[in-house]
MMTF fields as JSON, N, C-alpha, C and O atoms, coordinates in Angstrom:
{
  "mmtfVersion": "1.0.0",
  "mmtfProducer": "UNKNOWN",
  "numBonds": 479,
  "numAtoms": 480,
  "numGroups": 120,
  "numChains": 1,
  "numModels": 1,
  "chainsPerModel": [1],
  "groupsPerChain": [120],
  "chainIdList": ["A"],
  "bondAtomList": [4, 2, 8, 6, 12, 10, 16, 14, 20, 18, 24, 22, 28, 26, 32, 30, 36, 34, 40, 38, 44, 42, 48, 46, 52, 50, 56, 54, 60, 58, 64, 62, 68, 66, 72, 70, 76, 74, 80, 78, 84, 82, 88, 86, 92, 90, 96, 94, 100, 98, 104, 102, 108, 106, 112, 110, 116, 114, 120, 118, 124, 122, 128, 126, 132, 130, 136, 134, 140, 138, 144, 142, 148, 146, 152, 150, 156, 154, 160, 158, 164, 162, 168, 166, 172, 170, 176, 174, 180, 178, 184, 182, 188, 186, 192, 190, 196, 194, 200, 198, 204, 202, 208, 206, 212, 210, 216, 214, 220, 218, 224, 222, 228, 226, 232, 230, 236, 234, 240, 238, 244, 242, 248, 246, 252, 250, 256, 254, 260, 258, 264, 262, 268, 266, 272, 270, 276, 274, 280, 278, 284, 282, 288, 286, 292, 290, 296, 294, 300, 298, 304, 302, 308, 306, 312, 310, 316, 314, 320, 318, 324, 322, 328, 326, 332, 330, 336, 334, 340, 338, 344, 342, 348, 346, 352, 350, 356, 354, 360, 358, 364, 362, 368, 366, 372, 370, 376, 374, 380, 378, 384, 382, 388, 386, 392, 390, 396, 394, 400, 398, 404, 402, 408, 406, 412, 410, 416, 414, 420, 418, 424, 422, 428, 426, 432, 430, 436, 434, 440, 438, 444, 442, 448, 446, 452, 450, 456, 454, 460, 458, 464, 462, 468, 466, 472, 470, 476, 474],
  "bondOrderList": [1, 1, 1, 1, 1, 1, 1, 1, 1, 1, 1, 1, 1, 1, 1, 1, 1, 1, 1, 1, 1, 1, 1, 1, 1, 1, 1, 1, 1, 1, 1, 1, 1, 1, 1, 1, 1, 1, 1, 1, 1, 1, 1, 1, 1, 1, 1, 1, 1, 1, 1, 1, 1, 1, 1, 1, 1, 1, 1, 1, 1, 1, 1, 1, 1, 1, 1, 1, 1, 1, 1, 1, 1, 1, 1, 1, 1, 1, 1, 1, 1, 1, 1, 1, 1, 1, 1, 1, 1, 1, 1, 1, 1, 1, 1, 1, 1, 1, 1, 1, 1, 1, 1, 1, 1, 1, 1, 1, 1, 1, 1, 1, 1, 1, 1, 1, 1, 1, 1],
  "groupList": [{"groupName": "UNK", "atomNameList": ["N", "CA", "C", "O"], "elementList": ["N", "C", "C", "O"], "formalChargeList": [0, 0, 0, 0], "bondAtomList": [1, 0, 2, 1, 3, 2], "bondOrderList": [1, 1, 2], "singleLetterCode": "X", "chemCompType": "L-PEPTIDE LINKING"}],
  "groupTypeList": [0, 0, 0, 0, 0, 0, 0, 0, 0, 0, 0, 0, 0, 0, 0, 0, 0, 0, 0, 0, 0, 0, 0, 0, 0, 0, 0, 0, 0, 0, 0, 0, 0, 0, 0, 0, 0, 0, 0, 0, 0, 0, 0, 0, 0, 0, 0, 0, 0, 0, 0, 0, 0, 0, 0, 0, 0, 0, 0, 0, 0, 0, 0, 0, 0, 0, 0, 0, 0, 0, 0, 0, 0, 0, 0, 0, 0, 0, 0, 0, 0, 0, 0, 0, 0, 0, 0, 0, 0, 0, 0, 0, 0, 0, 0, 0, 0, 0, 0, 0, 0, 0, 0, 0, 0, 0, 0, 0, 0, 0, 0, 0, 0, 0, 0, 0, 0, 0, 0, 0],
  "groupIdList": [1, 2, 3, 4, 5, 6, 7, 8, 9, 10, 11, 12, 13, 14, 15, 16, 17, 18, 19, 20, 21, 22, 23, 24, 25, 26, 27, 28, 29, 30, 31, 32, 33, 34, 35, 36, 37, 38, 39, 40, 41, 42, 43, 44, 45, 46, 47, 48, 49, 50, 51, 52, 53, 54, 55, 56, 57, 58, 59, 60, 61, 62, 63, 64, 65, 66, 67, 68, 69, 70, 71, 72, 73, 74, 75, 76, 77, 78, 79, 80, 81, 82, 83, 84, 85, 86, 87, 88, 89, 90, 91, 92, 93, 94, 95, 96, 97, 98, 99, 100, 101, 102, 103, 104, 105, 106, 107, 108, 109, 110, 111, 112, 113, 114, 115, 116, 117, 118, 119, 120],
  "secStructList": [7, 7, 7, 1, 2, 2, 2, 2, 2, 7, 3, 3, 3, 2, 2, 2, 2, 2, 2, 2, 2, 2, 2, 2, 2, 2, 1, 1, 7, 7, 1, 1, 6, 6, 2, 2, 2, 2, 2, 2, 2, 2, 2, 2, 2, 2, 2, 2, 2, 2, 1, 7, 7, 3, 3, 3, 7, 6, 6, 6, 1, 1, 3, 3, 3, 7, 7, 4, 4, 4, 1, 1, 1, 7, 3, 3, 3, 4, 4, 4, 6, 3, 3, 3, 7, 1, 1, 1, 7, 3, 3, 3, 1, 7, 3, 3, 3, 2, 2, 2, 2, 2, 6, 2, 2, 2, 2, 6, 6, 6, 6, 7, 7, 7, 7, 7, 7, 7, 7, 7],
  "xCoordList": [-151.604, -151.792, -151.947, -152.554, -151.399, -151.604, -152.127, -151.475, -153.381, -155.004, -153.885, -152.925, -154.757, -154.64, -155.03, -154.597, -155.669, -155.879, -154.111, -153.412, -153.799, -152.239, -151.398, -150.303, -151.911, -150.315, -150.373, -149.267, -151.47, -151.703, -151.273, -150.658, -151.272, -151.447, -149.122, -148.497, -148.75, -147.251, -146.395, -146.596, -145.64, -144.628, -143.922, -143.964, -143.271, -142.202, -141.207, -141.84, -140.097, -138.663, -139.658, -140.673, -139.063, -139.899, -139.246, -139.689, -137.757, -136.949, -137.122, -137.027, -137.424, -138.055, -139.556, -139.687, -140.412, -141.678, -141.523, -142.285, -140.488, -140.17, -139.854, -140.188, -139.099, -138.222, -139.406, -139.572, -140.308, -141.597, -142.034, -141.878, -142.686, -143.954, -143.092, -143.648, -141.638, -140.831, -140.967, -141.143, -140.877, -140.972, -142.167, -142.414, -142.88, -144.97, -145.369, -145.82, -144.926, -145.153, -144.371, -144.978, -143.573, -142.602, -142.177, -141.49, -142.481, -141.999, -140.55, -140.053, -139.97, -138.757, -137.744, -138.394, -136.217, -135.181, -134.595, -134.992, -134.058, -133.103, -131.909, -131.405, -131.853, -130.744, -129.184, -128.222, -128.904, -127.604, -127.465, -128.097, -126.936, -126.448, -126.255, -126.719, -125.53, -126.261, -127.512, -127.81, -128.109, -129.007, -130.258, -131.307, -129.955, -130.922, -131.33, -132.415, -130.283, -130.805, -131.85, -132.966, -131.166, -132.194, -133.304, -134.102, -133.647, -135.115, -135.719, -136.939, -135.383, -135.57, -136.596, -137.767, -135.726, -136.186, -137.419, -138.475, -137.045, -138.129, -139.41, -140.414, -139.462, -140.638, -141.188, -142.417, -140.298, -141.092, -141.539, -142.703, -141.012, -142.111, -143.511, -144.44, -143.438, -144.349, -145.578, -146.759, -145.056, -145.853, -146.209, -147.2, -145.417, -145.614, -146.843, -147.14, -147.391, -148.621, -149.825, -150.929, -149.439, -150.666, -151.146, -152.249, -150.028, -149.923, -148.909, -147.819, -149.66, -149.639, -147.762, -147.458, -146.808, -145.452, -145.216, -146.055, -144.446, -144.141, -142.308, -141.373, -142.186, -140.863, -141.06, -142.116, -139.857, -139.815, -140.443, -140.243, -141.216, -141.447, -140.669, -140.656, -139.589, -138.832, -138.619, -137.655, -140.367, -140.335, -140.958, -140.666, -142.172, -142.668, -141.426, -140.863, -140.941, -140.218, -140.785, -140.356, -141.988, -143.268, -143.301, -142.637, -144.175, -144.414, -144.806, -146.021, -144.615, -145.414, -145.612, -144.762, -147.25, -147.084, -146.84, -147.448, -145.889, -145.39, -146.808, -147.515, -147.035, -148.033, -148.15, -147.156, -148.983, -149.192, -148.18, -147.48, -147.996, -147.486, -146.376, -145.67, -145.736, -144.521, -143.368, -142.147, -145.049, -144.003, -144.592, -144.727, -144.978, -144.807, -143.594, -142.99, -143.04, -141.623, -140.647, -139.462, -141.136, -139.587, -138.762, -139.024, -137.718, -136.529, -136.319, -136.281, -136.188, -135.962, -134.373, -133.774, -134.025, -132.844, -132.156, -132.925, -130.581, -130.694, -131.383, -131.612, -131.615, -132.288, -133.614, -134.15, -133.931, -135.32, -135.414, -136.476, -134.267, -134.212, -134.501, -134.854, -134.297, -134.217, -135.362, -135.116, -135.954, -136.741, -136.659, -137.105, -135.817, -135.512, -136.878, -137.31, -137.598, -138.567, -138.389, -137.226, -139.24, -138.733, -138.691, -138.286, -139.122, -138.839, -137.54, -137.29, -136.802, -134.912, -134.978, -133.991, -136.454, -136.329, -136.179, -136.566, -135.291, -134.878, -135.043, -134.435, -136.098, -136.207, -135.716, -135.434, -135.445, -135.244, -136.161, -137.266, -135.545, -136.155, -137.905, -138.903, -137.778, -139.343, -139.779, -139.213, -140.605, -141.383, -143.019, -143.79, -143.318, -145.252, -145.845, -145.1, -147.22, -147.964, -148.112, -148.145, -148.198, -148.548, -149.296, -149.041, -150.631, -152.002, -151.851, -152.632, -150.82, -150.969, -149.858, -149.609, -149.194, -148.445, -149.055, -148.874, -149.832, -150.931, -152.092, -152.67, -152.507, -153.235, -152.196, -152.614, -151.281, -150.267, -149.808, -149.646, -149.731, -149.564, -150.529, -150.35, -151.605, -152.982, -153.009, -152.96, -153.09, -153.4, -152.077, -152.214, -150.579, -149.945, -149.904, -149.015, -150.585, -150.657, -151.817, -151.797, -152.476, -153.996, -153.559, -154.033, -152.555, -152.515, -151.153, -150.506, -151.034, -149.849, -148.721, -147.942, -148.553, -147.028, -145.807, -145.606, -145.123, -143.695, -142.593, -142.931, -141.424, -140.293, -139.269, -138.944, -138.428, -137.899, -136.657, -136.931, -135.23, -134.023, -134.247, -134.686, -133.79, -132.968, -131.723, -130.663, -131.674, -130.426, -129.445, -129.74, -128.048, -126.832, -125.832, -124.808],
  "yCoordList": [47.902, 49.028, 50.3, 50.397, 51.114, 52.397, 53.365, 54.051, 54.085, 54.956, 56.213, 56.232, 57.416, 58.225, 59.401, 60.508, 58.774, 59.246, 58.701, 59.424, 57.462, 56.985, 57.98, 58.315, 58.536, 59.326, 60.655, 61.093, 61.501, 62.483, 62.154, 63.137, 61.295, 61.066, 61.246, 61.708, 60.853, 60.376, 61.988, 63.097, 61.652, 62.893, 62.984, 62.118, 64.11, 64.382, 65.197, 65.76, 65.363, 66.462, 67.716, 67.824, 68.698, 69.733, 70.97, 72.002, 70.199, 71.057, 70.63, 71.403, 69.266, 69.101, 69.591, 69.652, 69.852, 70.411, 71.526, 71.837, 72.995, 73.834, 74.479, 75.478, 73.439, 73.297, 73.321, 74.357, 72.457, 71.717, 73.537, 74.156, 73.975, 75.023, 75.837, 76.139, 76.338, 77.68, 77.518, 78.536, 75.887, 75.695, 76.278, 76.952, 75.85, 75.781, 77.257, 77.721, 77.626, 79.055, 80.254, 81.325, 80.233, 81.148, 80.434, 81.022, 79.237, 78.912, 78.302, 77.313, 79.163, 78.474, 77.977, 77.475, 77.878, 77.074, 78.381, 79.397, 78.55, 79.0, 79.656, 79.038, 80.706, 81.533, 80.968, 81.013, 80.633, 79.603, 79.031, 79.487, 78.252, 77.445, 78.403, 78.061, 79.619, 80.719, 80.471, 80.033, 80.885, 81.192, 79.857, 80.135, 78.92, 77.561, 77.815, 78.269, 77.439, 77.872, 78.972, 78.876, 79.967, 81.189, 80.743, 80.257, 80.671, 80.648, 79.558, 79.684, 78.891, 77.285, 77.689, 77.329, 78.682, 79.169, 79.523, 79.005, 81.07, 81.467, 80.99, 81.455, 80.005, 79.042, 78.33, 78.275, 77.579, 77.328, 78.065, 77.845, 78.73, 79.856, 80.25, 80.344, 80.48, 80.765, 79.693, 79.962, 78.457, 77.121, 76.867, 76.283, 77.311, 76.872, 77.967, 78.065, 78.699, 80.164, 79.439, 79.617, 78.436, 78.168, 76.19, 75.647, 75.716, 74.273, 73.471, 73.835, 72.315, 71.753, 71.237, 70.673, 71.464, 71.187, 69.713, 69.655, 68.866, 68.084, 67.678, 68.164, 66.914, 67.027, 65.227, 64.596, 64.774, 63.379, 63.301, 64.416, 62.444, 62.093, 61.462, 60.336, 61.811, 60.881, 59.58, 58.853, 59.538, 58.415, 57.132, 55.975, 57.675, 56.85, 56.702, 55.62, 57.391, 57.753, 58.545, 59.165, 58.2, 58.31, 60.171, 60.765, 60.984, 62.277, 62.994, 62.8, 63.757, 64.646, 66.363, 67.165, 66.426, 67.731, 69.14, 69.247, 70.022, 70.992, 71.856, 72.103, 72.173, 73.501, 74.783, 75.509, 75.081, 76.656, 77.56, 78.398, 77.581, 78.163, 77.749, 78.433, 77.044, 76.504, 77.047, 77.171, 77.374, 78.026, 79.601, 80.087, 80.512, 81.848, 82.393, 81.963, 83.515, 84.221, 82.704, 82.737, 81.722, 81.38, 81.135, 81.613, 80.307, 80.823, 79.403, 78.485, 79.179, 78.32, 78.732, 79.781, 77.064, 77.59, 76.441, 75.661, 76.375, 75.329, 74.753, 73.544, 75.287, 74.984, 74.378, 73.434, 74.738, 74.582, 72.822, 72.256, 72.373, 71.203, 71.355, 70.4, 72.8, 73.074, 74.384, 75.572, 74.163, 75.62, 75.821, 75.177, 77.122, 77.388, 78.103, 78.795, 77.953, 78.508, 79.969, 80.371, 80.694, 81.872, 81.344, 82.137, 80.03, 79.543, 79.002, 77.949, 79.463, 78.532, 76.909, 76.236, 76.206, 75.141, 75.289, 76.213, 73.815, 73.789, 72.178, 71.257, 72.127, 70.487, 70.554, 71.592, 68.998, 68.743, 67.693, 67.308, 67.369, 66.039, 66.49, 65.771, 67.589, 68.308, 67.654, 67.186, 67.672, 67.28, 67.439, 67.355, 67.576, 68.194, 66.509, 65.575, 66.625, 66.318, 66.15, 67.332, 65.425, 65.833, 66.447, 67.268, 66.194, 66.668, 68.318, 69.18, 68.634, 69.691, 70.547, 71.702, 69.848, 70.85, 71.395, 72.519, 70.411, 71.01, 71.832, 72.292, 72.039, 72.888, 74.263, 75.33, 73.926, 75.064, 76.25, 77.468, 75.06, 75.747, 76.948, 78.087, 76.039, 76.611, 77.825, 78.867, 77.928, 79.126, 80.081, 81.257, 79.464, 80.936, 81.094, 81.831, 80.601, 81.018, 82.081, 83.294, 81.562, 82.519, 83.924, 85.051, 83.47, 85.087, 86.002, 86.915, 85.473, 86.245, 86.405, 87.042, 85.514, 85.646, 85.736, 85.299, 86.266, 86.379, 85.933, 85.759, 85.684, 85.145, 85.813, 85.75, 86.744, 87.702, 87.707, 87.658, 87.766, 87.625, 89.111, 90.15, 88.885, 89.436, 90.242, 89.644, 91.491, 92.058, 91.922, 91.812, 91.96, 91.019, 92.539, 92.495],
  "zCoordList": [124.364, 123.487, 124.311, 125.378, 123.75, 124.352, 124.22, 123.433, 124.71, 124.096, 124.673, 125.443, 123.655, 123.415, 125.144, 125.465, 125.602, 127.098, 127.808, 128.519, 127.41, 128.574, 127.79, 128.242, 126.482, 126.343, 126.913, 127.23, 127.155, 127.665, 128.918, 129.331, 129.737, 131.083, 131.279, 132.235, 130.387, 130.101, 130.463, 129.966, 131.269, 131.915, 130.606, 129.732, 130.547, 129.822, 130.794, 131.687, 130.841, 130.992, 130.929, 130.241, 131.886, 131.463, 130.546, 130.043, 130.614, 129.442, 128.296, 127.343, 128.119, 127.073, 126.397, 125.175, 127.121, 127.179, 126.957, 126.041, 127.543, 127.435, 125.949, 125.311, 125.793, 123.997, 123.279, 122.636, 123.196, 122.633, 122.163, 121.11, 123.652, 123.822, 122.9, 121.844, 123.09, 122.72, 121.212, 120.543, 120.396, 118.87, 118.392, 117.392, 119.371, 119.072, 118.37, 117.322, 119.572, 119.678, 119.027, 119.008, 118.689, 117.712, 116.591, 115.756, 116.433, 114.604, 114.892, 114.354, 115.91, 115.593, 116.61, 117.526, 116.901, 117.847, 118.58, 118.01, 119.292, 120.251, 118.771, 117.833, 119.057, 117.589, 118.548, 117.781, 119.531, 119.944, 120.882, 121.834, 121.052, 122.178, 123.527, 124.614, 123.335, 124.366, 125.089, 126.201, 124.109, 124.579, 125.147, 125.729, 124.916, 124.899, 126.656, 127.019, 127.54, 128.727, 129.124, 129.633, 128.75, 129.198, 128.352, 129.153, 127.528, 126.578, 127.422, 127.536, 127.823, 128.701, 129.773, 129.894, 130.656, 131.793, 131.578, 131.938, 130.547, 130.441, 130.102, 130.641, 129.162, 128.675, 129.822, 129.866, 131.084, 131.754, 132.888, 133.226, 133.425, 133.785, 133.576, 134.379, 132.19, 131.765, 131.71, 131.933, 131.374, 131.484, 133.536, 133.976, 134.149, 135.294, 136.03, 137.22, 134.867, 134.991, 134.699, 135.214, 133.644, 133.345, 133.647, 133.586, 133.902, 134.239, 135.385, 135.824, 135.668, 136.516, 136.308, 135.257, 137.237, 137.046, 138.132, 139.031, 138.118, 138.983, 139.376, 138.741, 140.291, 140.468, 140.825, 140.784, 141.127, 141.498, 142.856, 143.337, 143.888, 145.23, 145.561, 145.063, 146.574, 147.579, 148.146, 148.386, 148.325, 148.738, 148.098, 148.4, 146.846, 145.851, 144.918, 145.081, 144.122, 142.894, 141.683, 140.709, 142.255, 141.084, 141.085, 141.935, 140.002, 140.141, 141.075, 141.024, 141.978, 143.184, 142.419, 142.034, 142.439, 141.553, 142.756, 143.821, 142.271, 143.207, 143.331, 142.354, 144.363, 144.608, 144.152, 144.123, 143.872, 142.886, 144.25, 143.683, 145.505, 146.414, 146.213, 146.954, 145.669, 145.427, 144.335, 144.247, 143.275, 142.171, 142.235, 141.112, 143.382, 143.179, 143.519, 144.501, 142.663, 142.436, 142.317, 142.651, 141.932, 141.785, 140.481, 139.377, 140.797, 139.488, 138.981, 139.801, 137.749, 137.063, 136.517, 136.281, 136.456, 136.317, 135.215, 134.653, 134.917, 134.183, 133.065, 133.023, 132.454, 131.264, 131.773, 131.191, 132.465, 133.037, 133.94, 134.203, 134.201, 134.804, 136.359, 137.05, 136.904, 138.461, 139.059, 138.847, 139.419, 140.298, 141.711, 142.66, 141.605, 143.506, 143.686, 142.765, 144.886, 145.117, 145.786, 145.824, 146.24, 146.964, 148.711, 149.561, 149.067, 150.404, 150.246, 150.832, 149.656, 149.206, 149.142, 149.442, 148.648, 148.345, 147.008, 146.292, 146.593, 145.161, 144.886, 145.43, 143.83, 142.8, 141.817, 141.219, 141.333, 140.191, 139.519, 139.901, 138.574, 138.22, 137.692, 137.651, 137.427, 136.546, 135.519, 134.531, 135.788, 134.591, 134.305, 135.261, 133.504, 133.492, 132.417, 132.118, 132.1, 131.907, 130.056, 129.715, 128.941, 128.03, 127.577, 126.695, 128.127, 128.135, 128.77, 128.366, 129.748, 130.074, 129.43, 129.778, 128.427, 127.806, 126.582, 126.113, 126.108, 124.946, 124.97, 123.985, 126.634, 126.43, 127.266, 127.717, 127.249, 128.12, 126.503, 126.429, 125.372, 124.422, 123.692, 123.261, 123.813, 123.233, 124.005, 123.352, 125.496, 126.147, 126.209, 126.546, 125.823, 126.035, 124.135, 123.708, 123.371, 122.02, 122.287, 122.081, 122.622, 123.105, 123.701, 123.562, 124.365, 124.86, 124.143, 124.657, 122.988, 122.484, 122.526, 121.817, 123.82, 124.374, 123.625, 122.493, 124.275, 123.331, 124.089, 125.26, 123.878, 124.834, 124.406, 123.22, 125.518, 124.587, 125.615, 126.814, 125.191, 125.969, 126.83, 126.338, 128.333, 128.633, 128.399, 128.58, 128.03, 127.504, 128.709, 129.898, 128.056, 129.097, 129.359, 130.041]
}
């Protein structure tokens, strides 16, 4: 059986998590297929301000969580599947925390946030 602590503990995609927070928080989806990437990015960014992000470990397989030094200035990319750092390292394979996407929600609801395109 599985307690309510193992599901918090349970990785998700962090583009999926991304998708999740962007619904949470504005009511609603991506206005197109355009735009799904960029909104992607931007959402996790914003999640990577306030929560713990991870990438695959090399040599376990298992989660290795990236360092708060890891994710300053960097770029998400890909619909939020990739982050180049500003040291030109680049992961994949992201993914965060359940437990830390729910309170990732709570606090960028808390602060009002908005997610707003880039004009092109």
């Amino acid at each position: 059986m599985v307690s309510a602590a193992n599901i918090g503990d349970q990785h998700l995609a962090l583009s999926t998590a991304a998708a999740v927070v962007y619904h949470q928080i504005t009511g609603t989806t991506a206005a197109s297929a355009a735009d799904v990437d960029e909104i992607l990015n931007l959402v996790a960014h914003a999640i990577a301000n306030v929560a713990p992000i991870y990438t695959a470990d090399r040599a376990s397989g298992g989660p290795r969580q990236l360092a708060p030094i890891e994710l300053i200035h960097c770029r998400f990319e890909r619909g939020a599947t990739v982050v180049k750092t500003s040291f030109g390292l680049e992961y994949g394979q992201l993914s965060m925390r359940r437990s830390d996407m729910r309170a990732a929600i709570a606090i960028l609801k808390g602060a009002g946030l908005h997610f707003t395109r880039r004009s092109r």
